[in-house]
Amino acid sequence: MIDKESCNRLINQYYKEIYNYCYARMNYDKAAAEDCTQEVFVTFFSKHGKLEETSNIRLWLYRAADNVIHAYFRKNDTSAVSIEDSPEAQNIPDRNTPSPDEGSDTLLDMLDDDERRIVEVYYDTDYGDRRSAAERLGLTMPALYQRIHKIKNKIRNVKSKQ
Amino acid sequence: MRKNILNDDNLYSDMLTELQAMLSEELDKPEGLRSYDTIAEITSAIAEISGGAVSDEKAASAADDITASLFANEKRSMINMVSKYLSVISACIIMLIAFNFVSLNSFGANLFDAVVSSRDDGFVIDFSIKNPGSAVTPVNPADDYTLTTGVYATTEGVYATTVVYATTYTTGYAVIPAGTTGSPTEPQYVADTTGAPQNTRPTGSSVTQKSADTNASAPNTTTAPASPAGNPGDTQGSGNVPSATDDPERITIAEHLMRECQYDDFTPCAPIEYDCVDPYIPLTDFSSEHMTDSDDYYFAFSDEEHQVDIIIEKYNDPDDIPQLIIPISEASHWKITGEVGAIYIFHKDDRMCAVFVYDNCVYTITGYNFDESFEDFAVSFRVPIQN
């Protein structure tokens, strides 16, 4: 059995990554993702007596996560659902976005040049063109979306304080 | 644009849909071609945008909980192990009797049957169903058959090249002339260890990922290994990957499988027919993992047009064989019988995956950009028979 410190260090290193992977594939169910993430690490350490014997821990963890996720769907007789059908995804905050009003120009004015450029890229391109457009900004697609998300939150926070 | 960001009610759901599409695109790639950095970035974005991300504090707390749970379980498992051994003697007697009957009547039979169930994103194969009643019909010892030369023989034209650990050796099986007939109860070939490894894999070292052009140097030896008689393509100097004068690509798929597994004294099943698959397709990726209950070997062969992935998972105990996931959704699938027993085939577009279990080993053979004849390659896997 691997020593406790090594266990803890490895779990800390990969916990978020494996959790995010499980969460993204399990219909945005936080509780299920937490349970499955735990099972991945328990399974990993039950199979690996020595870390040095494992040439690719990350790959093994992802493989184990795939198995755990499939077992979860099989056990719960569920499958991946679309975002529209996912009760968890229904709570995504943009559904409460306020309608534009007279103050909307002010809200956009508070964006800096980078943020404006990012918003332009997102709304001036569709999915097929967005990747290359993002790359011109030095961003990956996921990074672009995270920036859009932050910008949206920024606008919402300002709006709520008005 | 000025209105979109402010009143785009579908912004987040659209972004999540597109991120899921990106994730699916990445996961649809062969395992060896996936970027786990990309996958991590996509899933991180999904978690953040959908409000499911965990904080650093929460992650640390969860890590502590898991660690505590692991070390609490360790004590319990020791107790279970002791009580398990107390009953093993009586179990052995029953097993010996059972296997005696099995071995008399099921030479070449694969005791593993499986349950295949489909999911939206693929299939799950459960090998825990053991059904001797549906095992392969035993080969009649009186039947004659013709064994084809090829893979299991170091024939002329097969190069014995230096391998990463600076040891040249010839592995494989003795030459069997074409047209040989024989009974499956007699050993057709034996492992030919002529020129056995002069150096074993260094102890304490882990298997590193190797590719045809790796420059990893071997840990020791200063002598140039001798070239086995009858094999053209002599070795070069010690310790290094074959130089340009050698032809490292002239190693068949079967030889690659045997070479890597031989380090662990394990002789795998291997293919002998290559109609649609170039037998010398380059090995572009290899890795192995040695775990408590299994040894896993991953081979990736690829050229400009095709790719063949072979995963061998060797379990210590048949009960340890987990459910196997085939991530090919909406694939045609069927079961055929080869010498190794039941083989499960999954086929969609230009991707075909064959899975079978033999001798506690799970073999997963995946071909990309082949037509249906790839099935013949998968079915041609033969059982190694040794003295």
PDB file of C-alpha atoms in Angstrom, chain A residues 63, chain B residues 201 207 256-257 259-268 285-291 294-300 309-315 361-364:
ATOM      1  CA  ARG A  63      -9.753   4.936 -17.558  1.00  0.00           C
TER       2      ARG A  63
ATOM      3  CA  ARG B 201      15.196  -5.310 -17.433  1.00  0.00           C
ATOM      4  CA  VAL B 207       8.726   0.504 -18.037  1.00  0.00           C
ATOM      5  CA  HIS B 256       6.355  -6.850 -30.685  1.00  0.00           C
ATOM      6  CA  LEU B 257       3.717  -8.405 -28.459  1.00  0.00           C
ATOM      7  CA  ARG B 259       9.022  -9.192 -26.924  1.00  0.00           C
ATOM      8  CA  GLU B 260       7.435  -6.807 -24.513  1.00  0.00           C
ATOM      9  CA  CYS B 261       5.481  -9.435 -22.633  1.00  0.00           C
ATOM     10  CA  GLN B 262       8.475 -11.715 -22.378  1.00  0.00           C
ATOM     11  CA  TYR B 263      10.055  -9.369 -19.848  1.00  0.00           C
ATOM     12  CA  ASP B 264       7.368 -10.563 -17.477  1.00  0.00           C
ATOM     13  CA  ASP B 265       7.625 -14.216 -18.488  1.00  0.00           C
ATOM     14  CA  PHE B 266       4.342 -13.988 -20.258  1.00  0.00           C
ATOM     15  CA  THR B 267       3.592 -15.286 -23.731  1.00  0.00           C
ATOM     16  CA  PRO B 268       0.496 -13.643 -25.181  1.00  0.00           C
ATOM     17  CA  ASP B 285       3.497   3.778 -28.760  1.00  0.00           C
ATOM     18  CA  PHE B 286       3.923   1.276 -25.992  1.00  0.00           C
ATOM     19  CA  SER B 287       3.310   1.377 -22.286  1.00  0.00           C
ATOM     20  CA  SER B 288       2.820  -1.113 -19.525  1.00  0.00           C
ATOM     21  CA  GLU B 289       1.554  -0.955 -15.997  1.00  0.00           C
ATOM     22  CA  HIS B 290       2.069  -3.471 -13.250  1.00  0.00           C
ATOM     23  CA  MET B 291      -0.633  -3.391 -10.678  1.00  0.00           C
ATOM     24  CA  SER B 294      -3.052  -7.202 -13.229  1.00  0.00           C
ATOM     25  CA  ASP B 295      -0.323  -6.408 -15.702  1.00  0.00           C
ATOM     26  CA  ASP B 296      -1.472  -4.218 -18.559  1.00  0.00           C
ATOM     27  CA  TYR B 297       0.211  -3.755 -21.916  1.00  0.00           C
ATOM     28  CA  TYR B 298      -0.767  -1.138 -24.462  1.00  0.00           C
ATOM     29  CA  PHE B 299       0.510  -1.233 -28.029  1.00  0.00           C
ATOM     30  CA  ALA B 300      -0.241   1.301 -30.738  1.00  0.00           C
ATOM     31  CA  ASP B 309      -4.307  -0.620 -30.942  1.00  0.00           C
ATOM     32  CA  ILE B 310      -3.800  -3.769 -28.913  1.00  0.00           C
ATOM     33  CA  ILE B 311      -4.392  -3.777 -25.186  1.00  0.00           C
ATOM     34  CA  ILE B 312      -3.567  -6.858 -23.161  1.00  0.00           C
ATOM     35  CA  GLU B 313      -4.736  -6.927 -19.566  1.00  0.00           C
ATOM     36  CA  LYS B 314      -3.371  -9.915 -17.714  1.00  0.00           C
ATOM     37  CA  TYR B 315      -5.233 -10.550 -14.484  1.00  0.00           C
ATOM     38  CA  CYS B 361      -6.115 -12.051 -20.155  1.00  0.00           C
ATOM     39  CA  VAL B 362      -8.412  -9.529 -21.776  1.00  0.00           C
ATOM     40  CA  TYR B 363      -7.400  -8.661 -25.336  1.00  0.00           C
ATOM     41  CA  THR B 364      -8.821  -5.528 -26.944  1.00  0.00           C
TER      42      THR B 364
END
